[in-house]
Amino acid sequence: MMKDDIQLVKDALDRVLAGETLGEDVLYALADIDSDEGCEALLEASEKITERFCSRRFDSCSIVNARSGRCSENCKWCAQSAHFNTGCDTYDIVPDDEAMEAARRNAECGVGRISLVASGRAVRGKALDDICGMLARIGRDYPIATCASLGLLDREGLQTLYDAGVRRYHCNLETAPSHFGTLCTTHTQDDKIATINTARSIGFEVCSGGIIGMGESRRQRMELAIKLREIEPVSIPLNILCPIPGTPLQDTPPLSDDDILLAVAYFRFAHPSVQIRFAGGRGRLSRETTVRAMRAGVNGAIVGDLLTTIGSTVARDKEMCAEVGYEF
């Protein structure tokens, strides 16, 4: 079986390097590999794909939590859901000067993009107008690209955002289609895809990924990677679950470093040239594991403070980028 695993990886690698898009049967077979030798071969092959197809420019993004808490949705992983008692900060739209200061700091640090993120099923009305005003000012006043993650916006809301100068929209699929319904019942993955398709039709680039470590299997991590191919994201954020006290997932065992690295390889095989970025939860990883993940496919990150968890500092990210051979 070990020899079969290694041959499977070699054949899959050769096909990817030749420019072929792997079929679902091959991708699921890669996710079924469980021998130590086969898993190591998979990571080494993923490094070769990254070297061949990905820019050596590390793509950095920072987040401003523009509205926090009291969310109507019942996503089991989320500290901001009103369905759970997590004690998270709750506030309405942040003051304009706070968002502008965050943009200034990130631009000075060389961060490439800033995203305003807001809790709730969808941002509407005055709240949307306020956020669009901030994003328009940021785009005008600072050398940093803008992105937004404002929930299940309709066409009118997305057009308002586009008219404010934003050109990338973020909406995670979160997990495999076969697993999503066990984690959230107030909206569906199809609702998310409808928003994403509308955003793309207006002209937005799409940033969409998910969270690993929510009780899904290795095959289901690959299932998410495969599903994401349908919406053609330019950026895939890969979050690692941080179990939040008060949420239904509070006692979820943490993923092993090996499972996290393998997930990176799954996504790289399914998306040879797409930006794969570490997002929430990466602060728990050792430097060694983080560097290996960067070699195996992570070529971007959300830097600085991350929503309800704290991420890596920009300085630390720059050091690791230099070690791996990326330009920050």
CSV table of C-alpha atoms in Angstrom, one decimal:
chain,number,residue,atom,x,y,z
A,1,MET,CA,0.0,0.0,0.0
A,2,MET,CA,2.9,2.4,0.8
A,3,LYS,CA,4.3,1.9,-2.7
A,4,ASP,CA,0.8,2.4,-4.2
A,5,ASP,CA,0.4,5.7,-2.3
A,6,ILE,CA,3.8,7.0,-3.5
A,7,GLN,CA,3.0,6.1,-7.1
A,8,LEU,CA,-0.4,7.7,-6.8
A,9,VAL,CA,1.2,10.9,-5.6
A,10,LYS,CA,3.9,10.8,-8.3
A,11,ASP,CA,1.3,10.3,-11.1
A,12,ALA,CA,-0.9,13.1,-9.7
A,13,LEU,CA,2.0,15.4,-9.5
A,14,ASP,CA,3.1,14.7,-13.0
A,15,ARG,CA,-0.4,15.5,-14.3
A,16,VAL,CA,-0.6,18.7,-12.4
A,17,LEU,CA,2.8,19.9,-13.5
A,18,ALA,CA,1.7,19.1,-17.1
A,19,GLY,CA,-1.2,21.5,-16.6
A,20,GLU,CA,-3.9,19.0,-16.1
A,21,THR,CA,-6.8,19.6,-13.7
A,22,LEU,CA,-7.2,16.6,-11.5
A,23,GLY,CA,-10.5,14.8,-11.4
A,24,GLU,CA,-12.5,14.3,-8.2
A,25,ASP,CA,-11.6,10.6,-8.1
A,26,VAL,CA,-7.9,11.3,-8.0
A,27,LEU,CA,-8.2,14.1,-5.5
A,28,TYR,CA,-10.3,11.9,-3.1
A,29,ALA,CA,-7.7,9.1,-3.6
A,30,LEU,CA,-5.0,11.5,-2.4
A,31,ALA,CA,-7.1,12.4,0.6
A,32,ASP,CA,-7.4,8.7,1.5
A,33,ILE,CA,-3.6,8.3,1.8
A,34,ASP,CA,-2.7,7.5,5.4
A,35,SER,CA,0.7,5.9,5.3
A,36,ASP,CA,3.5,8.0,6.8
A,37,GLU,CA,5.5,7.7,3.6
A,38,GLY,CA,2.6,8.5,1.4
A,39,CYS,CA,1.7,11.6,3.4
A,40,GLU,CA,5.3,12.8,3.3
A,41,ALA,CA,5.3,12.3,-0.5
A,42,LEU,CA,2.1,14.3,-0.8
A,43,LEU,CA,3.6,17.2,1.1
A,44,GLU,CA,6.8,17.1,-1.0
A,45,ALA,CA,4.7,17.0,-4.2
A,46,SER,CA,2.7,20.0,-3.0
A,47,GLU,CA,5.9,22.0,-2.5
A,48,LYS,CA,6.8,21.3,-6.2
A,49,ILE,CA,3.4,22.5,-7.3
A,50,THR,CA,3.7,25.7,-5.3
A,51,GLU,CA,7.2,26.3,-6.7
A,52,ARG,CA,6.0,25.8,-10.3
A,53,PHE,CA,2.7,27.7,-10.3
A,54,CYS,CA,2.7,30.3,-7.5
A,55,SER,CA,4.3,33.8,-7.2
A,56,ARG,CA,7.1,34.3,-4.7
A,57,ARG,CA,5.3,37.4,-3.6
A,58,PHE,CA,3.5,36.6,-0.3
A,59,ASP,CA,0.0,38.1,-0.3
A,60,SER,CA,-0.9,39.8,2.9
A,61,CYS,CA,-4.3,41.0,4.1
A,62,SER,CA,-5.5,42.6,7.4
A,63,ILE,CA,-9.0,42.7,8.9
A,64,VAL,CA,-11.0,45.4,10.6
A,65,ASN,CA,-13.9,43.9,12.6
A,66,ALA,CA,-16.3,46.7,11.6
A,67,ARG,CA,-19.3,45.3,13.6
A,68,SER,CA,-19.2,42.7,16.3
A,69,GLY,CA,-21.6,40.3,17.9
A,70,ARG,CA,-25.4,39.8,18.1
A,71,CYS,CA,-25.4,37.9,14.8
A,72,SER,CA,-28.7,36.2,14.0
A,73,GLU,CA,-27.0,33.1,12.4
A,74,ASN,CA,-26.4,29.9,14.4
A,75,CYS,CA,-23.0,28.9,13.0
A,76,LYS,CA,-21.7,26.5,15.7
A,77,TRP,CA,-18.1,27.7,15.5
A,78,CYS,CA,-18.7,31.4,15.9
A,79,ALA,CA,-18.2,33.6,19.0
A,80,GLN,CA,-20.4,36.3,17.5
A,81,SER,CA,-23.6,34.3,17.2
A,82,ALA,CA,-26.5,35.6,19.4
A,83,HIS,CA,-27.5,32.0,19.8
A,84,PHE,CA,-24.6,31.3,22.2
A,85,ASN,CA,-23.3,32.9,25.3
A,86,THR,CA,-19.6,33.5,24.6
A,87,GLY,CA,-19.1,36.9,26.1
A,88,CYS,CA,-17.6,38.4,22.9
A,89,ASP,CA,-17.4,42.1,22.4
A,90,THR,CA,-20.6,43.6,20.9
A,91,TYR,CA,-20.6,46.9,19.1
A,92,ASP,CA,-22.2,48.6,16.1
A,93,ILE,CA,-20.2,50.1,13.1
A,94,VAL,CA,-16.7,51.2,14.2
A,95,PRO,CA,-16.0,54.9,14.1
A,96,ASP,CA,-14.6,56.1,10.7
A,97,ASP,CA,-11.3,57.3,12.2
A,98,GLU,CA,-10.7,53.9,13.8
A,99,ALA,CA,-10.9,52.2,10.4
A,100,MET,CA,-8.8,54.8,8.8
A,101,GLU,CA,-6.1,54.5,11.4
A,102,ALA,CA,-6.0,50.7,10.9
A,103,ALA,CA,-5.6,51.3,7.1
A,104,ARG,CA,-2.8,53.7,7.7
A,105,ARG,CA,-0.9,51.4,10.0
A,106,ASN,CA,-1.3,48.4,7.7
A,107,ALA,CA,-0.2,50.4,4.6
A,108,GLU,CA,2.9,51.6,6.5
A,109,CYS,CA,3.8,48.0,7.3
A,110,GLY,CA,3.6,47.0,3.7
A,111,VAL,CA,0.3,44.9,4.0
A,112,GLY,CA,-1.3,44.6,0.6
A,113,ARG,CA,-5.0,44.6,1.4
A,114,ILE,CA,-7.4,45.5,4.1
A,115,SER,CA,-10.9,44.1,4.6
A,116,LEU,CA,-13.8,45.4,6.6
A,117,VAL,CA,-15.7,42.5,8.1
A,118,ALA,CA,-19.1,42.8,9.9
A,119,SER,CA,-21.2,40.4,11.9
A,120,GLY,CA,-24.8,39.6,10.9
A,121,ARG,CA,-26.6,37.8,8.1
A,122,ALA,CA,-26.1,40.8,5.8
A,123,VAL,CA,-25.2,44.5,6.3
A,124,ARG,CA,-27.9,46.8,5.1
A,125,GLY,CA,-29.1,50.4,5.2
A,126,LYS,CA,-27.1,53.0,7.0
A,127,ALA,CA,-24.6,50.5,8.2
A,128,LEU,CA,-23.7,49.5,4.7
A,129,ASP,CA,-23.5,53.1,3.6
A,130,ASP,CA,-21.1,53.9,6.5
A,131,ILE,CA,-18.9,50.9,5.7
A,132,CYS,CA,-18.9,51.8,2.0
A,133,GLY,CA,-17.9,55.4,2.9
A,134,MET,CA,-14.9,54.1,4.9
A,135,LEU,CA,-13.8,51.8,2.2
A,136,ALA,CA,-14.0,54.6,-0.4
A,137,ARG,CA,-11.9,56.8,1.8
A,138,ILE,CA,-9.3,54.1,2.4
A,139,GLY,CA,-9.0,53.4,-1.3
A,140,ARG,CA,-8.6,57.1,-2.0
A,141,ASP,CA,-6.2,58.0,0.8
A,142,TYR,CA,-3.9,55.0,1.2
A,143,PRO,CA,-1.8,52.7,-1.0
A,144,ILE,CA,-3.7,49.6,0.1
A,145,ALA,CA,-6.3,47.5,-1.7
A,146,THR,CA,-9.7,47.0,-0.2
A,147,CYS,CA,-12.0,44.0,0.4
A,148,ALA,CA,-15.2,43.5,2.3
A,149,SER,CA,-17.0,40.6,4.1
A,150,LEU,CA,-20.5,41.8,4.8
A,151,GLY,CA,-22.6,38.6,4.7
A,152,LEU,CA,-25.2,37.5,2.2
A,153,LEU,CA,-25.6,40.8,0.4
A,154,ASP,CA,-28.1,41.1,-2.4
A,155,ARG,CA,-27.3,42.6,-5.8
A,156,GLU,CA,-28.2,46.1,-4.8
A,157,GLY,CA,-25.9,45.9,-1.7
A,158,LEU,CA,-23.0,44.4,-3.7
A,159,GLN,CA,-23.4,47.1,-6.4
A,160,THR,CA,-23.2,49.8,-3.7
A,161,LEU,CA,-20.0,48.2,-2.5
A,162,TYR,CA,-18.6,48.0,-6.0
A,163,ASP,CA,-19.4,51.6,-6.6
A,164,ALA,CA,-17.4,52.5,-3.5
A,165,GLY,CA,-14.3,51.2,-5.3
A,166,VAL,CA,-14.1,47.7,-3.7
A,167,ARG,CA,-13.0,45.0,-6.1
A,168,ARG,CA,-12.8,41.9,-3.9
A,169,TYR,CA,-15.6,40.2,-1.9
A,170,HIS,CA,-15.1,37.6,0.8
A,171,CYS,CA,-17.7,34.9,1.6
A,172,ASN,CA,-16.4,31.6,3.0
A,173,LEU,CA,-18.1,28.3,2.0
A,174,GLU,CA,-16.8,27.2,5.5
A,175,THR,CA,-16.8,23.4,5.1
A,176,ALA,CA,-17.7,20.5,2.9
A,177,PRO,CA,-21.3,20.6,1.4
A,178,SER,CA,-21.9,17.2,3.2
A,179,HIS,CA,-20.9,18.8,6.6
A,180,PHE,CA,-22.3,22.3,6.4
A,181,GLY,CA,-25.9,21.4,7.5
A,182,THR,CA,-24.6,19.9,10.8
A,183,LEU,CA,-23.0,23.2,11.7
A,184,CYS,CA,-25.4,25.9,10.6
A,185,THR,CA,-29.2,25.8,9.9
A,186,THR,CA,-30.1,29.5,9.6
A,187,HIS,CA,-28.7,29.7,6.1
A,188,THR,CA,-27.3,27.2,3.5
A,189,GLN,CA,-24.2,26.9,1.5
A,190,ASP,CA,-26.3,27.5,-1.5
A,191,ASP,CA,-27.2,30.9,-0.1
A,192,LYS,CA,-23.5,31.7,0.1
A,193,ILE,CA,-22.9,30.5,-3.4
A,194,ALA,CA,-25.8,32.7,-4.7
A,195,THR,CA,-24.1,35.8,-3.1
A,196,ILE,CA,-20.7,34.8,-4.5
A,197,ASN,CA,-22.2,34.3,-8.0
A,198,THR,CA,-23.9,37.7,-7.9
A,199,ALA,CA,-20.6,39.3,-6.7
A,200,ARG,CA,-18.7,37.8,-9.6
A,201,SER,CA,-21.4,38.9,-12.1
A,202,ILE,CA,-20.9,42.5,-11.0
A,203,GLY,CA,-17.1,42.3,-11.4
A,204,PHE,CA,-15.7,41.3,-8.0
A,205,GLU,CA,-12.9,39.0,-7.4
A,206,VAL,CA,-13.9,36.3,-4.9
A,207,CYS,CA,-12.1,35.3,-1.7
A,208,SER,CA,-13.6,32.1,-0.3
A,209,GLY,CA,-12.4,29.3,1.9
A,210,GLY,CA,-13.3,27.7,5.1
A,211,ILE,CA,-12.4,26.4,8.5
A,212,ILE,CA,-10.8,23.0,9.2
A,213,GLY,CA,-11.0,21.1,12.5
A,214,MET,CA,-14.8,21.2,12.9
A,215,GLY,CA,-15.3,17.5,13.1
A,216,GLU,CA,-15.0,16.9,9.3
A,217,SER,CA,-13.0,14.0,7.8
A,218,ARG,CA,-10.0,14.3,5.6
A,219,ARG,CA,-12.2,13.5,2.6
A,220,GLN,CA,-14.5,16.3,3.6
A,221,ARG,CA,-11.6,18.7,3.6
A,222,MET,CA,-10.9,17.7,0.1
A,223,GLU,CA,-14.6,17.9,-0.7
A,224,LEU,CA,-14.5,21.6,0.3
A,225,ALA,CA,-11.4,22.1,-1.9
A,226,ILE,CA,-13.3,20.6,-4.8
A,227,LYS,CA,-16.5,22.6,-4.2
A,228,LEU,CA,-14.4,25.8,-4.2
A,229,ARG,CA,-13.4,25.1,-7.8
A,230,GLU,CA,-16.9,25.8,-8.9
A,231,ILE,CA,-16.7,29.5,-7.8
A,232,GLU,CA,-13.1,30.1,-8.9
A,233,PRO,CA,-11.8,32.1,-6.0
A,234,VAL,CA,-8.6,34.1,-6.4
A,235,SER,CA,-7.9,33.7,-2.7
A,236,ILE,CA,-8.7,30.8,-0.3
A,237,PRO,CA,-8.4,31.6,3.4
A,238,LEU,CA,-7.7,28.5,5.4
A,239,ASN,CA,-8.8,28.9,9.0
A,240,ILE,CA,-8.0,26.5,11.8
A,241,LEU,CA,-10.8,26.1,14.4
A,242,CYS,CA,-10.2,27.8,17.7
A,243,PRO,CA,-12.8,26.3,19.9
A,244,ILE,CA,-14.7,29.2,21.6
A,245,PRO,CA,-16.1,28.6,25.1
A,246,GLY,CA,-19.9,28.9,24.9
A,247,THR,CA,-20.2,27.6,21.4
A,248,PRO,CA,-21.3,24.0,20.5
A,249,LEU,CA,-17.8,23.3,19.3
A,250,GLN,CA,-16.1,24.4,22.5
A,251,ASP,CA,-14.9,20.8,23.3
A,252,THR,CA,-13.7,19.9,19.8
A,253,PRO,CA,-10.3,18.3,19.9
A,254,PRO,CA,-7.6,20.3,18.0
A,255,LEU,CA,-6.3,19.0,14.7
A,256,SER,CA,-2.8,17.6,14.6
A,257,ASP,CA,-0.1,19.5,12.8
A,258,ASP,CA,0.0,16.7,10.3
A,259,ASP,CA,-3.7,17.0,9.5
A,260,ILE,CA,-3.2,20.8,9.0
A,261,LEU,CA,-0.3,20.3,6.7
A,262,LEU,CA,-2.1,17.6,4.7
A,263,ALA,CA,-5.1,20.0,4.3
A,264,VAL,CA,-2.8,22.5,2.8
A,265,ALA,CA,-1.6,19.9,0.3
A,266,TYR,CA,-5.2,18.9,-0.6
A,267,PHE,CA,-6.0,22.5,-1.4
A,268,ARG,CA,-2.8,23.0,-3.4
A,269,PHE,CA,-3.4,19.9,-5.5
A,270,ALA,CA,-7.0,21.1,-6.2
A,271,HIS,CA,-5.9,24.7,-6.8
A,272,PRO,CA,-2.4,24.8,-8.2
A,273,SER,CA,-2.1,28.5,-8.7
A,274,VAL,CA,-4.7,30.1,-6.4
A,275,GLN,CA,-3.6,32.1,-3.4
A,276,ILE,CA,-4.0,30.0,-0.2
A,277,ARG,CA,-3.8,32.1,2.9
A,278,PHE,CA,-3.6,31.2,6.5
A,279,ALA,CA,-6.2,33.0,8.5
A,280,GLY,CA,-7.7,32.5,12.0
A,281,GLY,CA,-6.2,29.9,14.3
A,282,ARG,CA,-2.7,29.8,12.9
A,283,GLY,CA,-1.2,31.4,16.0
A,284,ARG,CA,-1.2,28.0,17.7
A,285,LEU,CA,1.2,26.5,15.2
A,286,SER,CA,4.9,26.2,15.8
A,287,ARG,CA,7.3,28.1,13.6
A,288,GLU,CA,8.4,24.8,12.1
A,289,THR,CA,4.9,23.8,11.1
A,290,THR,CA,4.1,27.2,9.8
A,291,VAL,CA,7.2,27.3,7.6
A,292,ARG,CA,6.5,23.8,6.3
A,293,ALA,CA,2.9,24.9,5.5
A,294,MET,CA,4.3,27.8,3.6
A,295,ARG,CA,6.6,25.6,1.6
A,296,ALA,CA,3.7,23.2,0.9
A,297,GLY,CA,1.2,25.8,-0.4
A,298,VAL,CA,0.4,28.7,1.9
A,299,ASN,CA,1.5,31.8,0.0
A,300,GLY,CA,-0.6,34.4,1.8
A,301,ALA,CA,-2.0,35.2,5.2
A,302,ILE,CA,-4.3,37.4,7.2
A,303,VAL,CA,-1.9,39.4,9.4
A,304,GLY,CA,-2.3,41.3,12.6
A,305,ASP,CA,-5.4,41.1,14.8
A,306,LEU,CA,-8.0,38.6,13.5
A,307,LEU,CA,-11.6,39.1,14.5
A,308,THR,CA,-12.1,37.2,17.7
A,309,THR,CA,-8.6,35.6,17.9
A,310,ILE,CA,-5.1,37.1,17.7
A,311,GLY,CA,-2.9,36.2,14.8
A,312,SER,CA,0.7,36.4,14.0
A,313,THR,CA,2.5,39.8,14.0
A,314,VAL,CA,3.6,41.3,10.7
A,315,ALA,CA,7.2,41.3,11.8
A,316,ARG,CA,7.1,37.6,12.5
A,317,ASP,CA,5.5,36.9,9.2
A,318,LYS,CA,8.2,38.9,7.3
A,319,GLU,CA,10.9,36.8,9.0
A,320,MET,CA,9.2,33.5,8.0
A,321,CYS,CA,8.7,34.8,4.5
A,322,ALA,CA,12.4,35.5,4.2
A,323,GLU,CA,13.2,32.0,5.5
A,324,VAL,CA,11.0,30.3,2.9
A,325,GLY,CA,12.0,32.6,0.0
A,326,TYR,CA,8.9,34.8,-0.3
A,327,GLU,CA,8.8,38.5,-0.8
A,328,PHE,CA,6.5,40.2,1.7
